[in-house]
mmCIF file of C-alpha atoms in Angstrom:
data_model
loop_
_atom_site.group_PDB
_atom_site.id
_atom_site.type_symbol
_atom_site.label_atom_id
_atom_site.label_comp_id
_atom_site.label_asym_id
_atom_site.label_seq_id
_atom_site.Cartn_x
_atom_site.Cartn_y
_atom_site.Cartn_z
ATOM 1 C CA UNK N 1 0.000 0.000 0.000
ATOM 2 C CA UNK N 2 1.085 3.594 -0.548
ATOM 3 C CA UNK N 3 3.237 4.875 2.289
ATOM 4 C CA UNK N 4 4.254 1.408 3.504
ATOM 5 C CA UNK N 5 7.679 -0.176 3.591
ATOM 6 C CA UNK N 6 7.999 -3.893 2.992
ATOM 7 C CA UNK N 7 10.942 -6.239 3.209
ATOM 8 C CA UNK N 8 10.873 -9.384 1.127
ATOM 9 C CA UNK N 9 13.419 -12.122 1.687
ATOM 10 C CA UNK N 10 14.217 -13.875 -1.610
ATOM 11 C CA UNK N 11 10.778 -13.648 -3.324
ATOM 12 C CA UNK N 12 10.562 -14.438 -7.040
ATOM 13 C CA UNK N 13 14.334 -14.449 -7.401
ATOM 14 C CA UNK N 14 14.443 -17.915 -5.842
ATOM 15 C CA UNK N 15 12.562 -19.101 -8.901
ATOM 16 C CA UNK N 16 15.356 -18.087 -11.279
ATOM 17 C CA UNK N 17 18.128 -19.348 -9.014
ATOM 18 C CA UNK N 18 17.216 -22.573 -7.255
ATOM 19 C CA UNK N 19 15.301 -23.938 -10.222
ATOM 20 C CA UNK N 20 18.236 -23.161 -12.472
ATOM 21 C CA UNK N 21 20.525 -25.245 -10.280
ATOM 22 C CA UNK N 22 17.782 -27.858 -9.781
ATOM 23 C CA UNK N 23 15.743 -27.678 -13.014
ATOM 24 C CA UNK N 24 13.707 -30.725 -12.043
ATOM 25 C CA UNK N 25 11.851 -28.503 -9.530
ATOM 26 C CA UNK N 26 10.161 -26.720 -12.448
ATOM 27 C CA UNK N 27 8.228 -29.855 -13.391
ATOM 28 C CA UNK N 28 5.881 -29.489 -10.395
ATOM 29 C CA UNK N 29 4.812 -26.089 -11.789
ATOM 30 C CA UNK N 30 2.931 -27.828 -14.631
ATOM 31 C CA UNK N 31 4.039 -25.347 -17.296
ATOM 32 C CA UNK N 32 2.530 -26.430 -20.633
ATOM 33 C CA UNK N 33 5.658 -25.567 -22.656
ATOM 34 C CA UNK N 34 8.006 -27.522 -20.374
ATOM 35 C CA UNK N 35 8.148 -31.187 -21.261
ATOM 36 C CA UNK N 36 11.784 -32.079 -20.651
ATOM 37 C CA UNK N 37 15.013 -30.723 -19.203
ATOM 38 C CA UNK N 38 15.883 -29.516 -22.720
ATOM 39 C CA UNK N 39 13.089 -26.936 -22.383
ATOM 40 C CA UNK N 40 14.786 -25.433 -19.331
ATOM 41 C CA UNK N 41 17.535 -23.561 -21.121
ATOM 42 C CA UNK N 42 18.939 -20.033 -20.818
ATOM 43 C CA UNK N 43 16.104 -18.688 -22.970
ATOM 44 C CA UNK N 44 13.551 -20.063 -20.488
ATOM 45 C CA UNK N 45 15.271 -18.528 -17.449
ATOM 46 C CA UNK N 46 16.080 -15.254 -19.186
ATOM 47 C CA UNK N 47 12.388 -15.001 -20.090
ATOM 48 C CA UNK N 48 11.510 -15.397 -16.424
ATOM 49 C CA UNK N 49 13.992 -12.675 -15.517
ATOM 50 C CA UNK N 50 12.511 -10.368 -18.154
ATOM 51 C CA UNK N 51 9.051 -10.888 -16.666
ATOM 52 C CA UNK N 52 10.477 -9.977 -13.237
ATOM 53 C CA UNK N 53 11.853 -6.791 -14.820
ATOM 54 C CA UNK N 54 8.464 -6.039 -16.386
ATOM 55 C CA UNK N 55 6.687 -6.536 -13.051
ATOM 56 C CA UNK N 56 9.190 -4.332 -11.229
ATOM 57 C CA UNK N 57 8.923 -1.657 -13.936
ATOM 58 C CA UNK N 58 5.141 -1.708 -13.579
ATOM 59 C CA UNK N 59 5.103 -1.278 -9.816
ATOM 60 C CA UNK N 60 7.904 1.285 -10.012
ATOM 61 C CA UNK N 61 5.949 3.358 -12.524
ATOM 62 C CA UNK N 62 3.056 3.239 -10.076
ATOM 63 C CA UNK N 63 5.026 4.681 -7.165
ATOM 64 C CA UNK N 64 6.826 1.754 -5.553
ATOM 65 C CA UNK N 65 10.481 2.309 -4.689
ATOM 66 C CA UNK N 66 12.420 -0.919 -5.198
ATOM 67 C CA UNK N 67 15.818 -1.598 -3.691
ATOM 68 C CA UNK N 68 17.305 -5.071 -3.910
ATOM 69 C CA UNK N 69 20.178 -6.191 -1.715
ATOM 70 C CA UNK N 70 22.336 -9.198 -2.496
ATOM 71 C CA UNK N 71 24.240 -10.113 0.660
ATOM 72 C CA UNK N 72 27.363 -11.654 -0.813
ATOM 73 C CA UNK N 73 28.895 -14.173 1.594
ATOM 74 C CA UNK N 74 32.164 -15.874 0.661
ATOM 75 C CA UNK N 75 32.420 -19.650 0.571
ATOM 76 C CA UNK N 76 34.831 -19.542 3.519
ATOM 77 C CA UNK N 77 32.442 -17.450 5.617
ATOM 78 C CA UNK N 78 29.523 -19.705 4.735
ATOM 79 C CA UNK N 79 31.627 -22.640 5.959
ATOM 80 C CA UNK N 80 32.369 -20.794 9.219
ATOM 81 C CA UNK N 81 28.694 -19.992 9.769
ATOM 82 C CA UNK N 82 27.692 -23.598 9.149
ATOM 83 C CA UNK N 83 30.360 -24.779 11.608
ATOM 84 C CA UNK N 84 29.088 -22.295 14.221
ATOM 85 C CA UNK N 85 25.624 -23.749 13.803
ATOM 86 C CA UNK N 86 27.052 -27.181 14.542
ATOM 87 C CA UNK N 87 29.427 -26.138 17.331
ATOM 88 C CA UNK N 88 27.081 -23.893 19.326
ATOM 89 C CA UNK N 89 24.125 -25.900 20.679
ATOM 90 C CA UNK N 90 21.854 -22.810 20.706
ATOM 91 C CA UNK N 91 22.415 -22.453 16.955
ATOM 92 C CA UNK N 92 21.922 -26.138 16.046
ATOM 93 C CA UNK N 93 18.312 -25.461 15.040
ATOM 94 C CA UNK N 94 19.575 -23.321 12.138
ATOM 95 C CA UNK N 95 21.541 -26.194 10.608
ATOM 96 C CA UNK N 96 20.213 -28.231 7.721
ATOM 97 C CA UNK N 97 22.085 -31.193 6.269
ATOM 98 C CA UNK N 98 20.753 -30.023 2.901
ATOM 99 C CA UNK N 99 23.030 -26.978 3.181
ATOM 100 C CA UNK N 100 26.028 -29.279 2.766
ATOM 101 C CA UNK N 101 24.586 -30.737 -0.444
ATOM 102 C CA UNK N 102 23.793 -27.268 -1.815
ATOM 103 C CA UNK N 103 27.308 -26.112 -0.893
ATOM 104 C CA UNK N 104 28.708 -28.666 -3.328
ATOM 105 C CA UNK N 105 26.925 -26.668 -6.046
ATOM 106 C CA UNK N 106 28.597 -23.386 -5.037
ATOM 107 C CA UNK N 107 30.086 -22.656 -8.468
ATOM 108 C CA UNK N 108 26.783 -23.253 -10.282
ATOM 109 C CA UNK N 109 24.976 -20.970 -7.820
ATOM 110 C CA UNK N 110 27.614 -18.250 -8.322
ATOM 111 C CA UNK N 111 27.179 -18.472 -12.092
ATOM 112 C CA UNK N 112 23.398 -18.172 -11.740
ATOM 113 C CA UNK N 113 23.643 -15.284 -9.254
ATOM 114 C CA UNK N 114 25.941 -13.373 -11.590
ATOM 115 C CA UNK N 115 23.633 -13.817 -14.571
ATOM 116 C CA UNK N 116 20.536 -12.914 -12.537
ATOM 117 C CA UNK N 117 22.151 -9.803 -11.019
ATOM 118 C CA UNK N 118 23.288 -8.565 -14.423
ATOM 119 C CA UNK N 119 19.934 -9.179 -16.092
ATOM 120 C CA UNK N 120 17.659 -7.819 -13.343
ATOM 121 C CA UNK N 121 19.490 -4.764 -12.035
ATOM 122 C CA UNK N 122 17.738 -1.795 -13.609
ATOM 123 C CA UNK N 123 17.561 1.951 -13.035
ATOM 124 C CA UNK N 124 14.092 1.521 -11.478
ATOM 125 C CA UNK N 125 15.001 -1.586 -9.413
ATOM 126 C CA UNK N 126 18.747 -1.671 -8.781
ATOM 127 C CA UNK N 127 20.659 -4.413 -7.051
ATOM 128 C CA UNK N 128 23.087 -3.461 -4.310
ATOM 129 C CA UNK N 129 25.732 -6.157 -3.934
ATOM 130 C CA UNK N 130 26.818 -6.016 -0.302
ATOM 131 C CA UNK N 131 29.955 -7.729 1.019
ATOM 132 C CA UNK N 132 28.422 -9.691 3.880
ATOM 133 C CA UNK N 133 31.149 -11.715 5.564
ATOM 134 C CA UNK N 134 31.055 -9.207 8.425
ATOM 135 C CA UNK N 135 27.414 -8.912 9.525
ATOM 136 C CA UNK N 136 27.651 -5.512 11.303
ATOM 137 C CA UNK N 137 29.376 -3.960 8.292
ATOM 138 C CA UNK N 138 26.851 -5.466 5.887
ATOM 139 C CA UNK N 139 23.953 -4.140 7.979
ATOM 140 C CA UNK N 140 25.561 -0.702 8.086
ATOM 141 C CA UNK N 141 26.010 -0.611 4.300
ATOM 142 C CA UNK N 142 22.374 -1.631 3.747
ATOM 143 C CA UNK N 143 21.160 1.000 6.233
ATOM 144 C CA UNK N 144 23.237 3.710 4.536
ATOM 145 C CA UNK N 145 21.904 2.749 1.101
ATOM 146 C CA UNK N 146 18.324 2.882 2.427
ATOM 147 C CA UNK N 147 18.954 6.217 4.114
ATOM 148 C CA UNK N 148 20.476 7.702 0.946
ATOM 149 C CA UNK N 149 17.531 6.559 -1.169
ATOM 150 C CA UNK N 150 14.851 7.682 1.274
ATOM 151 C CA UNK N 151 16.423 11.139 1.614
ATOM 152 C CA UNK N 152 15.545 11.732 -2.052
ATOM 153 C CA UNK N 153 11.847 11.627 -1.193
ATOM 154 C CA UNK N 154 11.803 13.961 1.826
ATOM 155 C CA UNK N 155 9.689 11.552 3.853
ATOM 156 C CA UNK N 156 8.001 12.973 6.920
ATOM 157 C CA UNK N 157 6.254 11.308 9.824
ATOM 158 C CA UNK N 158 2.498 11.411 9.256
ATOM 159 C CA UNK N 159 0.441 13.836 11.340
ATOM 160 C CA UNK N 160 -3.195 13.847 12.391
ATOM 161 C CA UNK N 161 -5.626 16.330 10.884
ATOM 162 C CA UNK N 162 -6.135 19.499 12.964
ATOM 163 C CA UNK N 163 -9.730 18.483 13.774
ATOM 164 C CA UNK N 164 -8.474 15.260 15.404
ATOM 165 C CA UNK N 165 -5.542 17.006 17.124
ATOM 166 C CA UNK N 166 -7.974 19.474 18.696
ATOM 167 C CA UNK N 167 -9.890 16.549 20.215
ATOM 168 C CA UNK N 168 -6.970 14.566 21.638
ATOM 169 C CA UNK N 169 -7.735 15.563 25.247
ATOM 170 C CA UNK N 170 -11.343 14.461 24.790
ATOM 171 C CA UNK N 171 -10.248 11.122 23.340
ATOM 172 C CA UNK N 172 -7.844 10.514 26.231
ATOM 173 C CA UNK N 173 -10.583 11.343 28.738
ATOM 174 C CA UNK N 174 -13.025 8.999 27.006
ATOM 175 C CA UNK N 175 -10.519 6.118 27.079
ATOM 176 C CA UNK N 176 -9.454 6.801 30.658
ATOM 177 C CA UNK N 177 -13.075 6.779 31.860
ATOM 178 C CA UNK N 178 -13.977 3.444 30.234
#
């Protein structure tokens, strides 16, 4: 809605990343033009990325500000984070054995990320690639990018209409006397 800020973790970008590494996942989508793995080529995925661009252009042209952040974690740091999840009992719940299988596909994921970032970073919906091995630094960089973008729009805290402001004492009294 107008005036709202939303944060989306992954969203439709998962569909052009995970399914590119694991094309067999697309078969459960029942797409009429997909009959075999041969149908899941670059043209197929680039078409999906173009439709993401079209969607983002549409909502941008209708007043939505889009900022996309890719938190780029190195393979070494990912390894360290996975080990912390195993070594610290309070973090065990975060561990998934599937992460180790996906890690074996690191190079394929990197290739897909690079292609997706290049094809879907636009003037109306840019990607910010954030070095994320150091979490506090990554958070700071994201916050600064958000601040810089929001400053362009001179956002102000909403205020109540004068009629309502003039009645605040009455409203407080009414609530207090319930």
